[in-house]
XYZ file of C-alpha atoms in Angstrom:
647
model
C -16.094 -22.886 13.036
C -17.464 -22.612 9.513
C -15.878 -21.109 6.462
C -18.857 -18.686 6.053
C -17.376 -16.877 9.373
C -14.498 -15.671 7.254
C -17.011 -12.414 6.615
C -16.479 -11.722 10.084
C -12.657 -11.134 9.527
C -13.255 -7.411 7.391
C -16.616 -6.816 9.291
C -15.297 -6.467 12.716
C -12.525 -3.954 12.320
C -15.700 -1.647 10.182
C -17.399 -2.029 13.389
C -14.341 -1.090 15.770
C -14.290 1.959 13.059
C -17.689 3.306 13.304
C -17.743 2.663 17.615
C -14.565 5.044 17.327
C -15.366 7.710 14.589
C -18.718 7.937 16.367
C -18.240 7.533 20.315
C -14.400 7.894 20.370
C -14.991 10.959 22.570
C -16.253 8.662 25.029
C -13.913 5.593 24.493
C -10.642 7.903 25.016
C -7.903 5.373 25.402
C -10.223 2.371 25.409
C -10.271 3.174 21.940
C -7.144 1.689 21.381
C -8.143 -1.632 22.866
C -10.973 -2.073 21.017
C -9.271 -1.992 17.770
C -6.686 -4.186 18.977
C -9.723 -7.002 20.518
C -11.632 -6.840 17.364
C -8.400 -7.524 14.975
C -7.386 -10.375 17.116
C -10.675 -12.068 17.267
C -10.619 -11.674 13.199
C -6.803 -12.879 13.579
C -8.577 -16.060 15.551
C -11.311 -16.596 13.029
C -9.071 -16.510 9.977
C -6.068 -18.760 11.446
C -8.373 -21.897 11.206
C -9.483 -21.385 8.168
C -5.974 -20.313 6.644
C -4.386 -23.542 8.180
C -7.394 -25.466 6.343
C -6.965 -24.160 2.844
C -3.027 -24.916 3.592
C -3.684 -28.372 4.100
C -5.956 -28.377 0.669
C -9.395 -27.141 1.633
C -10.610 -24.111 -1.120
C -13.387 -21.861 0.270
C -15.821 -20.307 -1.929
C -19.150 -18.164 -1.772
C -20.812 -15.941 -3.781
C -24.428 -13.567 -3.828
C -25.560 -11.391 -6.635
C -25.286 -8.050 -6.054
C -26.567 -6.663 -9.092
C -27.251 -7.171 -12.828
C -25.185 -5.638 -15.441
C -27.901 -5.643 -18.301
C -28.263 -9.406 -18.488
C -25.059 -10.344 -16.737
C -25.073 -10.829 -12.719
C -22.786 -8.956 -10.744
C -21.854 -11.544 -7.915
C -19.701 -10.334 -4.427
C -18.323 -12.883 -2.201
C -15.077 -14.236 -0.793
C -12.520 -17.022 -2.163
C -10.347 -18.499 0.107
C -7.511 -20.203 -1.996
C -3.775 -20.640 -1.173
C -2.928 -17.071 -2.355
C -5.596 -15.232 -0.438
C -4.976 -17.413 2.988
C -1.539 -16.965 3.034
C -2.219 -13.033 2.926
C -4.982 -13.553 5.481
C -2.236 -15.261 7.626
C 0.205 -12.442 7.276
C -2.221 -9.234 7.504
C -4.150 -10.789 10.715
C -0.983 -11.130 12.090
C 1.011 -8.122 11.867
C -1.526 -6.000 11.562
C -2.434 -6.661 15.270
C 0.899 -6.363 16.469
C 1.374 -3.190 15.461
C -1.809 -1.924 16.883
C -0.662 -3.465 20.392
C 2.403 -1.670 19.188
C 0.375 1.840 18.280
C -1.629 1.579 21.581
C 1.679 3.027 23.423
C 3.266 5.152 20.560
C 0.109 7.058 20.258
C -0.583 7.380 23.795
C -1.137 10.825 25.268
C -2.388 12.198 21.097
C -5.430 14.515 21.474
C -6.634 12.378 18.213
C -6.194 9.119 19.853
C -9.989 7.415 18.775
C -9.718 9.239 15.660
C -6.520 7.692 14.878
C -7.840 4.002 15.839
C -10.715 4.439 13.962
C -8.715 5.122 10.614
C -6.332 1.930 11.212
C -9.416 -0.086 11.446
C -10.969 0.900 8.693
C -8.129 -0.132 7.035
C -7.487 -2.711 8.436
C -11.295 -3.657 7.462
C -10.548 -3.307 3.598
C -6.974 -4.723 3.610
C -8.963 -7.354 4.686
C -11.908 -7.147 2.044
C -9.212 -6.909 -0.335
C -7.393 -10.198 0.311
C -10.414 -12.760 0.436
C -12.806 -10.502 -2.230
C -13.552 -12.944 -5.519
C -13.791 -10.207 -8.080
C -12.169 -7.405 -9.389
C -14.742 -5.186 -8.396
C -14.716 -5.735 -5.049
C -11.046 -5.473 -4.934
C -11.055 -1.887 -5.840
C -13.534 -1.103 -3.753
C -11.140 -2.064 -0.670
C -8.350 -1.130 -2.892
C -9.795 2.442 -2.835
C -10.535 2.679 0.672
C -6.970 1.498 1.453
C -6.478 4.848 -0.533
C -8.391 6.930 1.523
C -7.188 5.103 4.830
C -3.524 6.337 3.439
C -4.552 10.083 2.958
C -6.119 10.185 5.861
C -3.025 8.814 8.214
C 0.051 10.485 6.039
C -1.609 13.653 7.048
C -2.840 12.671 10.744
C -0.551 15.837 11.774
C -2.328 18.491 9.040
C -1.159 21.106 10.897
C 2.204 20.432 9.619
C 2.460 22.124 6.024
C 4.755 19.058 5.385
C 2.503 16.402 6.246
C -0.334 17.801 4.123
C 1.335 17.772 0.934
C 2.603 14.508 1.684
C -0.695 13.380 1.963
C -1.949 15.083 -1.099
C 1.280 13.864 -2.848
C 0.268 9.911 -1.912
C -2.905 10.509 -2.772
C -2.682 11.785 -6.279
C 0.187 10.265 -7.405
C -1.265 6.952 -6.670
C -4.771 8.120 -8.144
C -2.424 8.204 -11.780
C -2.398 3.985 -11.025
C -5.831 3.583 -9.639
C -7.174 5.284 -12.385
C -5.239 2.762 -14.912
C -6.552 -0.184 -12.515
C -9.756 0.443 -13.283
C -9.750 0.682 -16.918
C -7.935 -2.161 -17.071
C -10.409 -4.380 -15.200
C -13.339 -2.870 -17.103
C -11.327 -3.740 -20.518
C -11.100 -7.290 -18.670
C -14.679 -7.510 -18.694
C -14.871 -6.512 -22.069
C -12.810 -9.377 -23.301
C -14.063 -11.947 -21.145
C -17.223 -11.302 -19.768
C -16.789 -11.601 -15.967
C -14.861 -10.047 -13.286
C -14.732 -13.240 -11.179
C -11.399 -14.339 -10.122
C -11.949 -18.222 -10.590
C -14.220 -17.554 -13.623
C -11.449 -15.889 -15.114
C -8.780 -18.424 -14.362
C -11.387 -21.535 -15.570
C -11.513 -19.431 -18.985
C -7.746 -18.829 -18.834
C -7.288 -22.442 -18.460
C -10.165 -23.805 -21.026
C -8.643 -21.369 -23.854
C -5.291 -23.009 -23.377
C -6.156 -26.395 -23.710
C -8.851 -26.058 -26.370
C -7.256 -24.034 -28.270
C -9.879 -21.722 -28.028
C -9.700 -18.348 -29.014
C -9.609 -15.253 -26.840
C -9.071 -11.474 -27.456
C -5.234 -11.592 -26.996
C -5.698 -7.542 -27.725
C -7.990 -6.699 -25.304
C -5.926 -9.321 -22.766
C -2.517 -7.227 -23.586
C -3.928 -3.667 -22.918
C -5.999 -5.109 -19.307
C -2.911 -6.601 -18.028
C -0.952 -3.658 -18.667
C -3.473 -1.142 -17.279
C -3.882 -3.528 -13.955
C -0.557 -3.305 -14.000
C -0.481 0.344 -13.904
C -2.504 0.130 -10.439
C 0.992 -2.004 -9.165
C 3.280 0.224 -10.230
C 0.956 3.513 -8.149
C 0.103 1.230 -5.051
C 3.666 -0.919 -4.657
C 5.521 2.648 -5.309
C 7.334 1.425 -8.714
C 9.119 3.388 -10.874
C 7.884 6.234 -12.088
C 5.153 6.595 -9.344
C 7.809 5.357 -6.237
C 7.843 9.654 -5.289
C 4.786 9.690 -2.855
C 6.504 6.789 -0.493
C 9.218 8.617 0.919
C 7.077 11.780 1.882
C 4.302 9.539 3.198
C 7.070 9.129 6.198
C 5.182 12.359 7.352
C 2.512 9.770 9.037
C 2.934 8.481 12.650
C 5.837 5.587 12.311
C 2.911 2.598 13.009
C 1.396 3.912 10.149
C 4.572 3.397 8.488
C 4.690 -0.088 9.144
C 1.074 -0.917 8.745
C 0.487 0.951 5.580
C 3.290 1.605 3.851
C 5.695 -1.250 4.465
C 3.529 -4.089 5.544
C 0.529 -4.452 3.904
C -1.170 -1.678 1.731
C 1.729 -1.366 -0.520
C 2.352 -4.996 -0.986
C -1.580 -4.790 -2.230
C 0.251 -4.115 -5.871
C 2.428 -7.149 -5.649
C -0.911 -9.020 -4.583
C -3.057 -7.849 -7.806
C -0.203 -9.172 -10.154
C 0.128 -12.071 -8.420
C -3.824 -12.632 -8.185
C -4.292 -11.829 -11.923
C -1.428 -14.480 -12.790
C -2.989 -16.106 -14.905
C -3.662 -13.201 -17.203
C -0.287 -12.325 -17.216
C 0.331 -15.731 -17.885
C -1.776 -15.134 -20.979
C 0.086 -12.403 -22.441
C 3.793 -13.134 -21.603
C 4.693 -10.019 -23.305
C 4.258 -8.032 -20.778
C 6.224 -9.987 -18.513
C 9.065 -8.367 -19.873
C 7.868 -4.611 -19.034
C 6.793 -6.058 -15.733
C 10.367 -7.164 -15.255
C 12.006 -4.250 -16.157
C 10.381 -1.755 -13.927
C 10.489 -3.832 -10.470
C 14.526 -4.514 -11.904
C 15.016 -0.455 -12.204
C 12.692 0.258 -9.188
C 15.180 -2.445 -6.891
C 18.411 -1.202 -8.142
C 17.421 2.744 -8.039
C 15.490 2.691 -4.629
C 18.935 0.866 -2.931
C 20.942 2.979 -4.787
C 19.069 6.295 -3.681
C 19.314 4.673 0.265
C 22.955 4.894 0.551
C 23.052 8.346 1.570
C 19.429 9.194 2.952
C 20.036 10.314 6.797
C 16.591 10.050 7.895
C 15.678 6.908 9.573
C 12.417 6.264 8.127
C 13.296 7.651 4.969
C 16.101 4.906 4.467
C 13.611 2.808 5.416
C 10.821 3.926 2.915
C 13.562 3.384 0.017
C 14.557 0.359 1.039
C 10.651 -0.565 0.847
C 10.539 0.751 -2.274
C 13.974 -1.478 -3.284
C 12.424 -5.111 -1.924
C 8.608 -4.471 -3.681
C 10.898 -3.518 -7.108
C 12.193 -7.554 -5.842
C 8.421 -8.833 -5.686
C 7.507 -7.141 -8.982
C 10.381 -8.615 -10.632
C 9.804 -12.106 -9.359
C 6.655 -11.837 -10.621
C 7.737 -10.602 -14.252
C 10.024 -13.981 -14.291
C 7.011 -16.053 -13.672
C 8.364 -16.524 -10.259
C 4.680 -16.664 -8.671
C 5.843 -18.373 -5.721
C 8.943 -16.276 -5.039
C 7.608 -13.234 -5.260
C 4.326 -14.444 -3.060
C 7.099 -15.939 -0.528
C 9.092 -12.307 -0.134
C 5.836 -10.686 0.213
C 5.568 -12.021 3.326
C 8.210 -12.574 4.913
C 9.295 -8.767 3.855
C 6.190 -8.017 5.915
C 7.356 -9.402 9.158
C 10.879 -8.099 9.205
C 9.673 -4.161 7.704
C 7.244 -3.716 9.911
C 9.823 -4.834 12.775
C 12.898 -2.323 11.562
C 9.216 0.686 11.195
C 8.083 -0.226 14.508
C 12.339 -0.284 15.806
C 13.101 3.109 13.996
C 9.558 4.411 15.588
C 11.043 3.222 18.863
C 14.580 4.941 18.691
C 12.441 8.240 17.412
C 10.353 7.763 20.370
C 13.666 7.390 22.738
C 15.397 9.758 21.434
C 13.524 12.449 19.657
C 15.390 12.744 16.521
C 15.269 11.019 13.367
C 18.886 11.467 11.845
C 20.742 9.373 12.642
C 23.828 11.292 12.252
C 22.766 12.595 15.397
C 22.892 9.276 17.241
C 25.155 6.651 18.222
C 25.846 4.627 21.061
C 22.027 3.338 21.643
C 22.679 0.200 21.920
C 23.263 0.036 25.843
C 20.174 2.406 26.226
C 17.573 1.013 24.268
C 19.071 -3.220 23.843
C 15.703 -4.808 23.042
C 15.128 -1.899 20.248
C 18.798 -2.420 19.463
C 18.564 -6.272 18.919
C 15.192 -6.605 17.558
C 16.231 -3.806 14.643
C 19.500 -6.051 13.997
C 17.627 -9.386 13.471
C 15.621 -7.351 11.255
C 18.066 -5.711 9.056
C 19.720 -9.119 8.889
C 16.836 -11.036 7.597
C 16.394 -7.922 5.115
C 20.042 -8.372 4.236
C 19.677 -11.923 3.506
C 21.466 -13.513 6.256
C 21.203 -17.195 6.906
C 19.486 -18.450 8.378
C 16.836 -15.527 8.602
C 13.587 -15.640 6.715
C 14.765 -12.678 3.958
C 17.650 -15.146 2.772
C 15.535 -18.001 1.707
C 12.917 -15.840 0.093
C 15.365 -13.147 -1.415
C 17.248 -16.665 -2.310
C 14.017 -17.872 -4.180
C 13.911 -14.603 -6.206
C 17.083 -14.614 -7.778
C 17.062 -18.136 -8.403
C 13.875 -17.243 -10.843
C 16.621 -14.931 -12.505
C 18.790 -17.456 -13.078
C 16.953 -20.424 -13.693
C 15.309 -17.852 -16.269
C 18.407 -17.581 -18.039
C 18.460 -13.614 -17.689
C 21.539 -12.743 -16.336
C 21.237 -9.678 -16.533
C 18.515 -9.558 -13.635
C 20.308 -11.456 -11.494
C 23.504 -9.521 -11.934
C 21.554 -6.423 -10.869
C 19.946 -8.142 -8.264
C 22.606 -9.418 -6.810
C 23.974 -5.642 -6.479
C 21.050 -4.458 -5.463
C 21.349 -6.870 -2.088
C 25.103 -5.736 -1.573
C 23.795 -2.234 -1.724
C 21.204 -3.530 0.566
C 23.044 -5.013 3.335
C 25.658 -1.857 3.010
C 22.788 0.594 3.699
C 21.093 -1.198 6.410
C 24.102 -1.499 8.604
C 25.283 2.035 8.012
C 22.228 2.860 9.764
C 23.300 0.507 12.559
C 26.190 1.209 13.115
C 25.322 5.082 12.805
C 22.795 4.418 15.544
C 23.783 1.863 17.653
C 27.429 1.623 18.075
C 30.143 4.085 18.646
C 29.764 6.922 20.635
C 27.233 9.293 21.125
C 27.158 12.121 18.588
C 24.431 14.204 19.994
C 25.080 15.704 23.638
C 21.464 16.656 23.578
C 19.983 13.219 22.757
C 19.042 11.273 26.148
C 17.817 7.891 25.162
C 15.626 5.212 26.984
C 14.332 2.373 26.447
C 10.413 2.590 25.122
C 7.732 0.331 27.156
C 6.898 -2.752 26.908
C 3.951 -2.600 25.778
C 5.693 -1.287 22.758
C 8.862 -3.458 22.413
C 6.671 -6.845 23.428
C 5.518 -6.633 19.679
C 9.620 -6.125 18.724
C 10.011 -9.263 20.016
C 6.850 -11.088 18.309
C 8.129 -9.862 14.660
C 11.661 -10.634 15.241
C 10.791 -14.390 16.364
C 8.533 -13.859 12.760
C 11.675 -12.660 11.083
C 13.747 -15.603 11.827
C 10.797 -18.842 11.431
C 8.531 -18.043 8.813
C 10.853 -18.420 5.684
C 10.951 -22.014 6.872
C 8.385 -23.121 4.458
C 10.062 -21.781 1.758
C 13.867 -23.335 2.844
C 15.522 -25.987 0.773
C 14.102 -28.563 3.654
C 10.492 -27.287 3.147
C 11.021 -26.469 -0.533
C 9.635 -29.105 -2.435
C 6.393 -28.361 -0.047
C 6.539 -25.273 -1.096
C 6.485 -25.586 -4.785
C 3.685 -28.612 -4.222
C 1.436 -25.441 -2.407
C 2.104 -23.152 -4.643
C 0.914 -25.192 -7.437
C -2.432 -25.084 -6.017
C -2.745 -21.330 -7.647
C -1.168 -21.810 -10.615
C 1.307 -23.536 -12.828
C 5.018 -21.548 -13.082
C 8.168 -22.533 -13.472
C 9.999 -24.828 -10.745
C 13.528 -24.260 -10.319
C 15.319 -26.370 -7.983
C 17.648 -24.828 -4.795
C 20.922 -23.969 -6.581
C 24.691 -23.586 -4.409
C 25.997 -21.300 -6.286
C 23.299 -18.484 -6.372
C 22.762 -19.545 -2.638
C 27.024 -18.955 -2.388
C 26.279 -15.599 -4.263
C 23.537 -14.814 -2.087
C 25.698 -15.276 1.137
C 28.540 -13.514 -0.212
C 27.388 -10.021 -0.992
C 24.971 -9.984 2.030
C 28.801 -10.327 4.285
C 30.442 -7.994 1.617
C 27.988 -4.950 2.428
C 27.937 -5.600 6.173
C 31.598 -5.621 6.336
C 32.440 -2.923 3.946
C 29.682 -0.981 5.867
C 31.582 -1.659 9.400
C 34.467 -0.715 7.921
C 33.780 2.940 6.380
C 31.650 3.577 9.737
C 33.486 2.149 12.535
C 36.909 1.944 11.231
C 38.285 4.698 8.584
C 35.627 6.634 9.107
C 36.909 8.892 6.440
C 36.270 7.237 3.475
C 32.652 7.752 3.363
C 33.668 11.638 3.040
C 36.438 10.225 0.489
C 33.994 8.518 -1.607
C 31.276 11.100 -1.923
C 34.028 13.797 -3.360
C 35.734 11.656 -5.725
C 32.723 10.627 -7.071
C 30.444 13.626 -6.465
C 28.233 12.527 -9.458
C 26.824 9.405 -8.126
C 26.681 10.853 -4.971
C 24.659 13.584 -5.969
C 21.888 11.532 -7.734
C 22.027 9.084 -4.651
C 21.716 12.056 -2.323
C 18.958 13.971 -4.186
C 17.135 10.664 -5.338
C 17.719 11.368 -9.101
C 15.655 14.742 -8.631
C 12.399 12.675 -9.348
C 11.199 15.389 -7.287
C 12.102 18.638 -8.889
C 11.699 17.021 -12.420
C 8.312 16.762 -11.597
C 7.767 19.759 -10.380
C 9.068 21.720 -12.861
C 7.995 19.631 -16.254
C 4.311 18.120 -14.418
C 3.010 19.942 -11.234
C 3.728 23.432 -12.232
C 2.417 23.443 -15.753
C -0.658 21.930 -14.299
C -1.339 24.702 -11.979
C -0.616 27.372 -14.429
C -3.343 25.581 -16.386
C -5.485 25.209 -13.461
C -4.799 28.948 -12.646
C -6.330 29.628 -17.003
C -9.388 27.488 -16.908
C -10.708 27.865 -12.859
C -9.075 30.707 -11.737
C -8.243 33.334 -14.159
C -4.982 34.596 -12.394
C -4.650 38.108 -13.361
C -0.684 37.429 -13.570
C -1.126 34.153 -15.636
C -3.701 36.105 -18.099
C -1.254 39.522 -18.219
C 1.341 36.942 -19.330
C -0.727 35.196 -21.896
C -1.978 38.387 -23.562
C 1.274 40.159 -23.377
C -0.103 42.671 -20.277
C -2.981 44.072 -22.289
C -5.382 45.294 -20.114
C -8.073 45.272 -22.385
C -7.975 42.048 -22.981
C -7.662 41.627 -18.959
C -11.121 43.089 -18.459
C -12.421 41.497 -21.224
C -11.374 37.893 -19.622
C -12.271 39.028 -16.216
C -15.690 39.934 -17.923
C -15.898 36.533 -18.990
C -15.071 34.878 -15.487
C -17.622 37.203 -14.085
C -20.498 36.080 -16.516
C -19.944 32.434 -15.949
C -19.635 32.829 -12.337
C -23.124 34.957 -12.157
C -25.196 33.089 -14.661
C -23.378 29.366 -14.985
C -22.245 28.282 -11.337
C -24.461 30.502 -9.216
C -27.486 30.194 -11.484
C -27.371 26.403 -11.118
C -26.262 26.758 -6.900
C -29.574 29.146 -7.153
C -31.938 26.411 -9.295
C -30.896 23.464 -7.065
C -31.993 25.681 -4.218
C -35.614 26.784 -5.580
C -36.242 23.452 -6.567
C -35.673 22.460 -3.446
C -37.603 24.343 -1.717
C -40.614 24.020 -3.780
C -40.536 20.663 -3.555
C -40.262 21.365 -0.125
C -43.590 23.183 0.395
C -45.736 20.412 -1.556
C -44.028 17.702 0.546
C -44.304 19.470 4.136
C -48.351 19.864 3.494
C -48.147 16.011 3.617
C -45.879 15.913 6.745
C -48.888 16.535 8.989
C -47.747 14.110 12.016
C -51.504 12.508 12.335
C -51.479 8.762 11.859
C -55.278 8.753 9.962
C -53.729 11.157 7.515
C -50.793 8.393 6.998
C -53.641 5.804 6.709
C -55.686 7.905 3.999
C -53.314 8.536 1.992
C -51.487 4.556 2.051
C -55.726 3.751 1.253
C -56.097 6.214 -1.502
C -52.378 4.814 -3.125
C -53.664 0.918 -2.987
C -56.861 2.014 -4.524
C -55.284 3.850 -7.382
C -52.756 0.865 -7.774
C -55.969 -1.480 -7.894
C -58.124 0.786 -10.457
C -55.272 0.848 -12.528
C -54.437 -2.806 -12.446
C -57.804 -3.389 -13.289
C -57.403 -0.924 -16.424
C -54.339 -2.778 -17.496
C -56.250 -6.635 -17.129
């Protein structure tokens, strides 16, 4: 097997796309299965080559795509440390949960159609991870974007799904639209949008001494970084997460836990070096994945949705990843990427399974599941203790390595909030366990079973994931660790430290037992503590009111300018003209005119240009081969006469 098979990897979930969006009538349930074939022969192709690059090997290839004036435009793929160990974990988990999908999805009258969307994006997740220029990267990066409308609003005849989907999709448009402006200012400054090219300059400039546009450098990181803050769901963009719950749950844990989200945490920590470059924004990077952890737990504490707890605590671990990143904490942050992947997508695919037993998704009307559904029931507790930071799960060592960037950083402040941050954590995640699993039944109507095996087979796969693969990154693996993640880039190395390890153990045992106790002991005090301190409660409860905020101070003064310029709402107009009907008809006058002249007399040009064209062409059309022949003859001997003109 050759490196140059690595295009392979993206290309065959396009084709398991187009066989489904075009013969998925056909394919029925089969189209399941060939999704899930063609993502584990990619998973098969890309192993090999991920396990070479670990032990050293780099993998490079470009091909010009076009010229930009005199400057090429070259696509290809770069296989590096970074990109295989993203390889390793989308591959992975993103065929699981299509095994997974196969039986949560069977018996929908969209079945093909929804296959054919998870392979497409499965196809540019892919793209994304082993592209080799910025370019690329949004290309996938957009398609991702689409893939994400697309399955948030699978069920678009719920009103509720729709405007979720709308929601994700604009909100995150706000970041893409940064992205790109901040890759184009990239080029600006350095004159390439090739990863490697741009760390070789990086890297030249700092030990010659040379001189770059430390400007131009500022404002690109900071606008790439805007595309992180709409993709990973940071603070202020985080509202479109929760209401992208709206999508089938394996969408949930492919898209919006698993892999599309952590794309943001993957474009800082590809473009490393240029935030290397301009460590002032580390500190703005910092700040928002600090405030996005803390308010994201904070908000989970009293959600009573499954998946919405879920989606915040999503929300809470990329604010981690961002923040590792901001501390120069390449490798930690790279490290909780994935093994947050393994251990969300198993607590999407468990709360998809209870949903799927049971029917409902609060889980104040649950309880006592555990007998009736135990592999759900232990699978989701492995889980939710690796995402606690249990030893000696794969969340502790990687939420271990995160705050021991804090502190090694000196910023105490971070790691103080942090450290809160995973009490709140573990509190929240057990309150939903206990509230599901244990005690007794709360819900006469609820009859749970077991789901099939076929759906908790890939339960078991991620919660063997959950406990092995922070092994790498454990203090007996550690020095390993740092030695591979040197290969991308120099950062600071902080060495395994006992008392933030002590810290780390302590507060993950303080929010499971506190959490036992107000929920299976004196069950009263959760009552207790939400009246005696109704503030905090209410801005956990109502998630700050990001949501009305921006619907009052953003969305609706929008549409009322929407309604002016496009639609000339008689209401809006009486209101802006103090009810004069004069100037009513005079405005509607106006609309009229545009409407007659502007947009239909252009609709009506396009169309009579058309159609002339249309009637010279067709005279040509004649469907007699000598006619074809003539007129290719009479072409070559105009081209010759005129070449001869020219000599």
């Amino acid at each position: 097997m050759t490196s140059d098979q690595i295009i392979l990897v993206p290309l065959l979930p396009f084709l398991a796309f187009a066989a489904n969006i075009l013969a998925g009538r056909w394919l029925k349930n089969r189209a399941a299965w060939l999704s899930v074939a063609t993502s584990s022969v990619a998973c098969v192709i890309a192993l090999p080559i991920c396990w070479a690059v670990f032990q050293g090997a780099h993998f490079a290839h470009q091909g010009t795509w076009l010229m930009l004036g005199t400057v090429p435009l070259k696509f290809g793929y770069l296989m590096d440390p970074l990109s295989a160990t993203l390889l390793f974990m989308v591959t992975i988990v993103g065929t699981l949960i299509q095994i997974y999908a196969a039986g949560y999805m069977h018996g929908d009258p969209r079945y093909s159609r929804f296959f054919a969307y998870v392979s497409l994006f499965m196809s540019a997740m892919l793209t994304l991870v082993v592209s080799d220029n910025y370019l690329l990267f949004f290309m996938a990066w957009e398609i991702m974007g689409l893939c994400s409308y697309l399955l948030i609003g699978f069920y678009f005849e719920k009103d509720s799904a729709a405007n979720a989907s709308l929601k994700a999709f604009l909100t995150t448009r706000i970041g893409d639209v940064g992205f790109l402006l901040g890759f184009l200012t990239l080029f600006a400054a350095l004159g390439t949008l090739n990863f490697s090219e741009m760390n070789t300059l990086m890297a030249g400039a700092h030990g010659s001494h040379a001189t770059l546009n430390t400007g131009l450098l500022t404002l690109a990181a900071l606008l790439i970084f805007c595309g992180t803050i709409g993709k990973s769901a940071q603070f202020p963009l985080h509202v479109w997460l929760p209401d992208a719950m709206e999508g089938p749950t394996p969408v949930s844990a492919l898209i919006h836990a698993a892999t599309m989200v952590a794309a943001g945490v993957f474009l800082v920590a590809r473009s490393f070096t240029l935030f290397m470059a301009v460590p002032n924004i580390l500190p703005i990077v910092t700040a928002i994945g600090t405030i996005t952890a803390f308010m994201a737990a904070f908000i989970a504490l009293t959600q009573n949705d499954i998946k919405r707890i879920l989606a915040y605590s999503t929300i809470s671990q990329l604010g981690y990843m961002v923040t590792a990143m901001g501390l120069s904490g390449l490798g930690a942050g790279t490290f909780h990427l994935i093994t947050h992947a393994f251990f969300k997508a198993l607590l999407f695919l468990g709360a998809g399974s209870v949903i799927h037993g049971t029917h409902v998704q609060d889980i104040r009307e649950m309880g006592g599941l555990f007998k009736k559904m135990p592999h759900t029931a232990v699978t989701f507790i492995i889980a939710s203790l690796a995402l606690s930071g249990v030893p000696p799960l794969s969340g502790f060592w990687s939420k271990d390595e995160i705050l021991l960037s804090a502190f090694g950083a000196g910023n105490f402040l971070v790691f103080g909030i942090l450290l809160l941050t995973a009490l709140m954590t573990a509190f929240y995640m057990f309150r939903l366990i206990f509230l599901t699993f244990f005690g007794a039944a709360r819900n006469a109507k609820v009859h749970a079973h077991e789901s099939p095996a076929l759906m908790t087979g890939p339960l078991w796969c991620l919660a063997v994931g959950s406990i092995v693969i922070g092994i790498p990154g454990s203090p007996f693996m550690h020095h390993w660790f740092q030695k591979f993640i040197a290969h991308m880039v120099h950062y600071p190395e902080y060495e395994p430290s006992g008392l933030v390890m002590a810290c780390s153990i302590a507060v993950a045992i303080l929010g499971i037992t506190l959490a036992g106790v107000m929920y299976l002991k004196q069950k009263h005090w959760a009552a207790a503590v939400a009246k005696n301190f109704p503030l905090f409660y209410r801005l956990s409860f109502n998630k700050f009111y990001f949501d009305e905020f921006y619907a009052a101070y953003v969305v609706k003064p929008f549409n009322a300018l929407g309604h002016v310029l496009f639609g000339f709402d008689e209401t809006v107009i009486d209101g802006a003209v103090n009810g004069t009907g004069r100037n009513t008809l005079f405005l509607s006058e106006i609309k009229n005119w545009i409407d007659q002249y502007i947009v239909d007399g252009a609709v009506n040009f396009m169309g009579t240009a058309v159609y002339f064209l249309n009637s010279f062409v067709k005279r040509i059309q004649t469907g007699f081969v000598q006619n074809y022949l003539l007129i290719v003859f009479l072409v070559l001997v105009a081209f010759l006469i005129l070449e001869l003109k020219l000599a």
